[in-house]
Coordinates of C-alpha atoms and ligand atoms in Angstrom, one line a residue:
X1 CA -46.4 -80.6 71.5
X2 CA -49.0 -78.8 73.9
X3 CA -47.7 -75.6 75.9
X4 CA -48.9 -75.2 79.6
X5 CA -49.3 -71.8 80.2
X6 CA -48.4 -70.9 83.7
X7 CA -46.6 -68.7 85.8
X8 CA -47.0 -71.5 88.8
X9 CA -44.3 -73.6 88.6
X10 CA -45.8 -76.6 91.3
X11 CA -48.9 -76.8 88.6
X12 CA -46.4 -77.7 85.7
X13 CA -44.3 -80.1 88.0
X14 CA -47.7 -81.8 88.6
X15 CA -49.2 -82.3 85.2
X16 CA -46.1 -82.8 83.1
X17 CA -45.2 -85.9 85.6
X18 CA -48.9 -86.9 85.1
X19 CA -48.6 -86.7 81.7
X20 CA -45.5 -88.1 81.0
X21 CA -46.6 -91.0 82.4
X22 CA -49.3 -91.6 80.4
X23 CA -46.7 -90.3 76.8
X24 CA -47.8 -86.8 76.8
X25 CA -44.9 -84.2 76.5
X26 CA -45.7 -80.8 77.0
X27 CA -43.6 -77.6 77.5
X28 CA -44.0 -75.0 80.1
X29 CA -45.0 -71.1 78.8
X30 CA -44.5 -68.8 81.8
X31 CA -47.1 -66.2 81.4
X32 CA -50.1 -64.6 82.9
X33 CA -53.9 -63.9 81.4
X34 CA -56.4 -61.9 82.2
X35 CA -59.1 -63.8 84.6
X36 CA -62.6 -62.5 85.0
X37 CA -64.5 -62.1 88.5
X38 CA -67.1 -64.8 88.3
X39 CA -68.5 -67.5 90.3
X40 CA -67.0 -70.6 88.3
X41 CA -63.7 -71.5 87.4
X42 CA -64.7 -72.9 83.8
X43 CA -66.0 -69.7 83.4
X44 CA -62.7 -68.2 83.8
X45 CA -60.5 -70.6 81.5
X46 CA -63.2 -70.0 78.7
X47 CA -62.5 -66.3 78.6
X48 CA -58.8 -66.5 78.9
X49 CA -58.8 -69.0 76.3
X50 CA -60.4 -66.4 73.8
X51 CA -57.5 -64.0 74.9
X52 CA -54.2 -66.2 74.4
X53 CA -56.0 -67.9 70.9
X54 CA -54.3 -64.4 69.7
X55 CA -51.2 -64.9 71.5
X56 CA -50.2 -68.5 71.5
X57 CA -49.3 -70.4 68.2
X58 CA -50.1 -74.5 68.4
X59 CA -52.2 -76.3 71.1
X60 CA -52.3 -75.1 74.2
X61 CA -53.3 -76.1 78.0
X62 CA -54.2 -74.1 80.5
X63 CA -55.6 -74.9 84.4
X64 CA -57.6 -72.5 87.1
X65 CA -58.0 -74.0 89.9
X66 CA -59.6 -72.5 93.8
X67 CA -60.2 -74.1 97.7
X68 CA -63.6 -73.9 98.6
X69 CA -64.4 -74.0 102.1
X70 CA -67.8 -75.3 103.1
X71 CA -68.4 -72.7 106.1
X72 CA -67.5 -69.7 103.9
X73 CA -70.3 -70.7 101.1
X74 CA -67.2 -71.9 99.1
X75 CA -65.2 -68.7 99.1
X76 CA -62.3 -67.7 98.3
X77 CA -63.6 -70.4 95.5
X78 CA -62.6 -68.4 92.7
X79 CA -60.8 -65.8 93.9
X80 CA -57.9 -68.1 95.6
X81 CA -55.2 -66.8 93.7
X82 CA -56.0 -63.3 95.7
X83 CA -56.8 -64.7 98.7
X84 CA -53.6 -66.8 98.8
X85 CA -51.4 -64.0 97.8
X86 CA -52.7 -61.4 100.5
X87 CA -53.4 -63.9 103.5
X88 CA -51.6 -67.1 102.5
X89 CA -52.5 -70.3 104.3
X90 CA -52.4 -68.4 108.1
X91 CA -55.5 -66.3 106.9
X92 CA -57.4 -69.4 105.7
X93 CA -56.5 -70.3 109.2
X94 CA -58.1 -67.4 110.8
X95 CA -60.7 -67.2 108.7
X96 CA -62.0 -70.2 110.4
X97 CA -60.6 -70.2 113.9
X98 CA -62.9 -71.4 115.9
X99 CA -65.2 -72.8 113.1
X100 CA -66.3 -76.6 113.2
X101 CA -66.9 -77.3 110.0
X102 CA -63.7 -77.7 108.3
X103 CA -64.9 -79.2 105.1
X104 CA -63.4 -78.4 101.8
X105 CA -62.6 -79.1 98.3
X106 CA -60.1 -78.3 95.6
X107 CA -61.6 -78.1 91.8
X108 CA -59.0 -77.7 88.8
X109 CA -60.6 -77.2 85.4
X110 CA -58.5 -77.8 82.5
X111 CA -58.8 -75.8 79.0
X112 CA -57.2 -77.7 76.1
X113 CA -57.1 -75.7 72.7
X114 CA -56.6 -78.3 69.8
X115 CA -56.8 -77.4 66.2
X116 CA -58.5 -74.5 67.4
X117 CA -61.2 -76.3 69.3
X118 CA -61.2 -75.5 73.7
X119 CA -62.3 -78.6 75.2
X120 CA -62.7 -78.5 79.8
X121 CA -62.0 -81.1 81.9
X122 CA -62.7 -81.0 85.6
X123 CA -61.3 -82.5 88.7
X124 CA -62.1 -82.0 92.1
X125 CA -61.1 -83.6 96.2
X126 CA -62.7 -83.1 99.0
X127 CA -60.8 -82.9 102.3
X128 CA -60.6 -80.8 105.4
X129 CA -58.5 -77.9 106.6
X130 CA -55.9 -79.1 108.6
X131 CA -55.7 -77.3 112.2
X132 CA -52.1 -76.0 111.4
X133 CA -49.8 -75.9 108.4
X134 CA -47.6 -78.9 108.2
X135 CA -45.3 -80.1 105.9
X136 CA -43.1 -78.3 103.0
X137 CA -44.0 -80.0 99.9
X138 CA -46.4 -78.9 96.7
X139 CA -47.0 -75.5 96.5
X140 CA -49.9 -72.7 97.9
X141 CA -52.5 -74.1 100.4
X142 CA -51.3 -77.5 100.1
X143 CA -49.9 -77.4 103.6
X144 CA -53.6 -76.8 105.2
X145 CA -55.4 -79.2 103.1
X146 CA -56.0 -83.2 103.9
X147 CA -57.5 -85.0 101.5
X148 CA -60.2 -87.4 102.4
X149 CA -59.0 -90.4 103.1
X150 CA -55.5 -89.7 104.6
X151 CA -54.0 -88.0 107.6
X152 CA -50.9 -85.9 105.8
X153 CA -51.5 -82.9 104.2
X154 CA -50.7 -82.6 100.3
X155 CA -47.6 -80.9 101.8
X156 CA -46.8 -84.2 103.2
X157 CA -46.8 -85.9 100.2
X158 CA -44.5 -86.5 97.5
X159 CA -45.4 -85.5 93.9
X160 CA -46.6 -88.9 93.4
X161 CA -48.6 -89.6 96.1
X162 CA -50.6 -86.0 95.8
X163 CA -50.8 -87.0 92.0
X164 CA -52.7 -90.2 92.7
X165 CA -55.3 -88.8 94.5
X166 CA -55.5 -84.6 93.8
X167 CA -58.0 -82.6 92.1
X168 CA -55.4 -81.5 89.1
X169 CA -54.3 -85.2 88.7
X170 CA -58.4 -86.1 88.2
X171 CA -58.5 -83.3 85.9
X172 CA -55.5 -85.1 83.7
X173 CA -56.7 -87.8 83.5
X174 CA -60.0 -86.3 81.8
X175 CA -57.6 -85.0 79.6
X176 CA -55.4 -88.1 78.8
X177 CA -59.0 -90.4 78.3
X178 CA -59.7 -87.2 75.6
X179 CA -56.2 -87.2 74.1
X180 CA -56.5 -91.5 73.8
X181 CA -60.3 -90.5 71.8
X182 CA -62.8 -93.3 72.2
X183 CA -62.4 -97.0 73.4
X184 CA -62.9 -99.6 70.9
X185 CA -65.9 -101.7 71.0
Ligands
ITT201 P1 -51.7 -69.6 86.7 O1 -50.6 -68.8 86.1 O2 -51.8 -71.0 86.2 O3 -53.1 -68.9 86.7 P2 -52.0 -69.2 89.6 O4 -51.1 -69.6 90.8 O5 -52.5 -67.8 89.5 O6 -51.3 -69.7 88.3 P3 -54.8 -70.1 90.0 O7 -55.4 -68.8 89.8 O8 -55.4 -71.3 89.4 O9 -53.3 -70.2 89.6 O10 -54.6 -70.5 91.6 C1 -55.4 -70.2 92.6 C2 -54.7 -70.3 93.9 O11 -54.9 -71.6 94.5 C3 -53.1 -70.0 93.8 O12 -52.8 -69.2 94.9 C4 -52.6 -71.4 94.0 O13 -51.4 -71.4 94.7 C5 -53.6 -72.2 94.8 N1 -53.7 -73.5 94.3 C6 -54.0 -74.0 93.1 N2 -53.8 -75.3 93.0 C7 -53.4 -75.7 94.2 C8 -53.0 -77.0 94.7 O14 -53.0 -78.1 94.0 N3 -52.6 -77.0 96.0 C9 -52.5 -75.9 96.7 N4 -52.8 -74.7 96.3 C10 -53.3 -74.6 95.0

């Protein structure tokens, strides 16, 4: 059995439905870890990772993931957790009022510690900030973000149809092609 260890409750609702489907089981441990200030995400998971190999018995999974906005260089990239906690999705908003390029993209890297091995995965979707916030569904700046392709924002969508196309759901599925090992000639 593999713990996810998050205090964010819409991750775990998004990769244990993922994984379920494909006959993983895992089990949600609702804690936080230190995360570093540096420019990549895998970056961060890699140091955690050597922090909780103290603390967590058994295999373990754990996911960072950030918005990057085009116009802003990528930021708050990295540091979304922060951003979205002092300025939520209305600050994204301001940040680029008036701003025409509203490209973005959501990256989730996954850290999977096996018999004491970390192995990443990496997922990512490009979209575009949505003018205002609409719809009350998934969880942090899903309500600003389209993905490319559609016209609802992942806060439109149910859990399946965000966990077709999103950036965690790509990251899965990384991990489930890992988790199946190597395709027979
Ligand atoms: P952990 O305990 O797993 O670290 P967290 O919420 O702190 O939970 P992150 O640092 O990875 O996780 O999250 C960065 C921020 O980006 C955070 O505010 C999330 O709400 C937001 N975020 C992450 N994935 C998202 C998604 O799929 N849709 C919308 N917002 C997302």
């Amino acid at each position: 059995m593999i713990a996810f260890v998050t205090a964010n409750e819409g991750k775990f609702r998004e990769v244990s439905a993922k994984l379920l489907d494909a006959g993983v089981r895992i089990v949600r441990e609702d804690r936080t870890y230190p995360e570093i200030q540096t420019d990549r995400l895998e970056k961060v998971v890699r140091f955690a990772a050597t922090v909780l190999d103290d603390q967590v018995r058994g295999d373990y999974l754990i996911d960072d993931s950030g918005l990057f906005l085009d116009a802003l260089g990528g930021f708050p990239g990295v540091y979304s957790a922060y951003v979205y906690k002092r300025l939520g999705c209305a600050g994204i908003l301001t940040l680029l009022d008036g701003v025409s390029d509203r490209g973005a993209a959501f990256q989730t890297v996954l850290l999977l510690r096996r018999g004491g091995d970390h192995e990443v995965f990496h997922g990512e979707t490009r979209g575009t900030i949505a003018d205002r916030e609409r719809g009350a569904g998934g969880f942090g700046f899903d309500p600003i973000f389209v993905p490319e392709g559609a016209s609802k924002t992942f806060a439109e969508m149910s859990l399946s149809e965000k966990n077709a196309i999103s950036h965690r759901a790509r990251a899965v599925d990384a991990l489930v092609a890992h988790l199946r090992g190597p395709k027979e000639p």
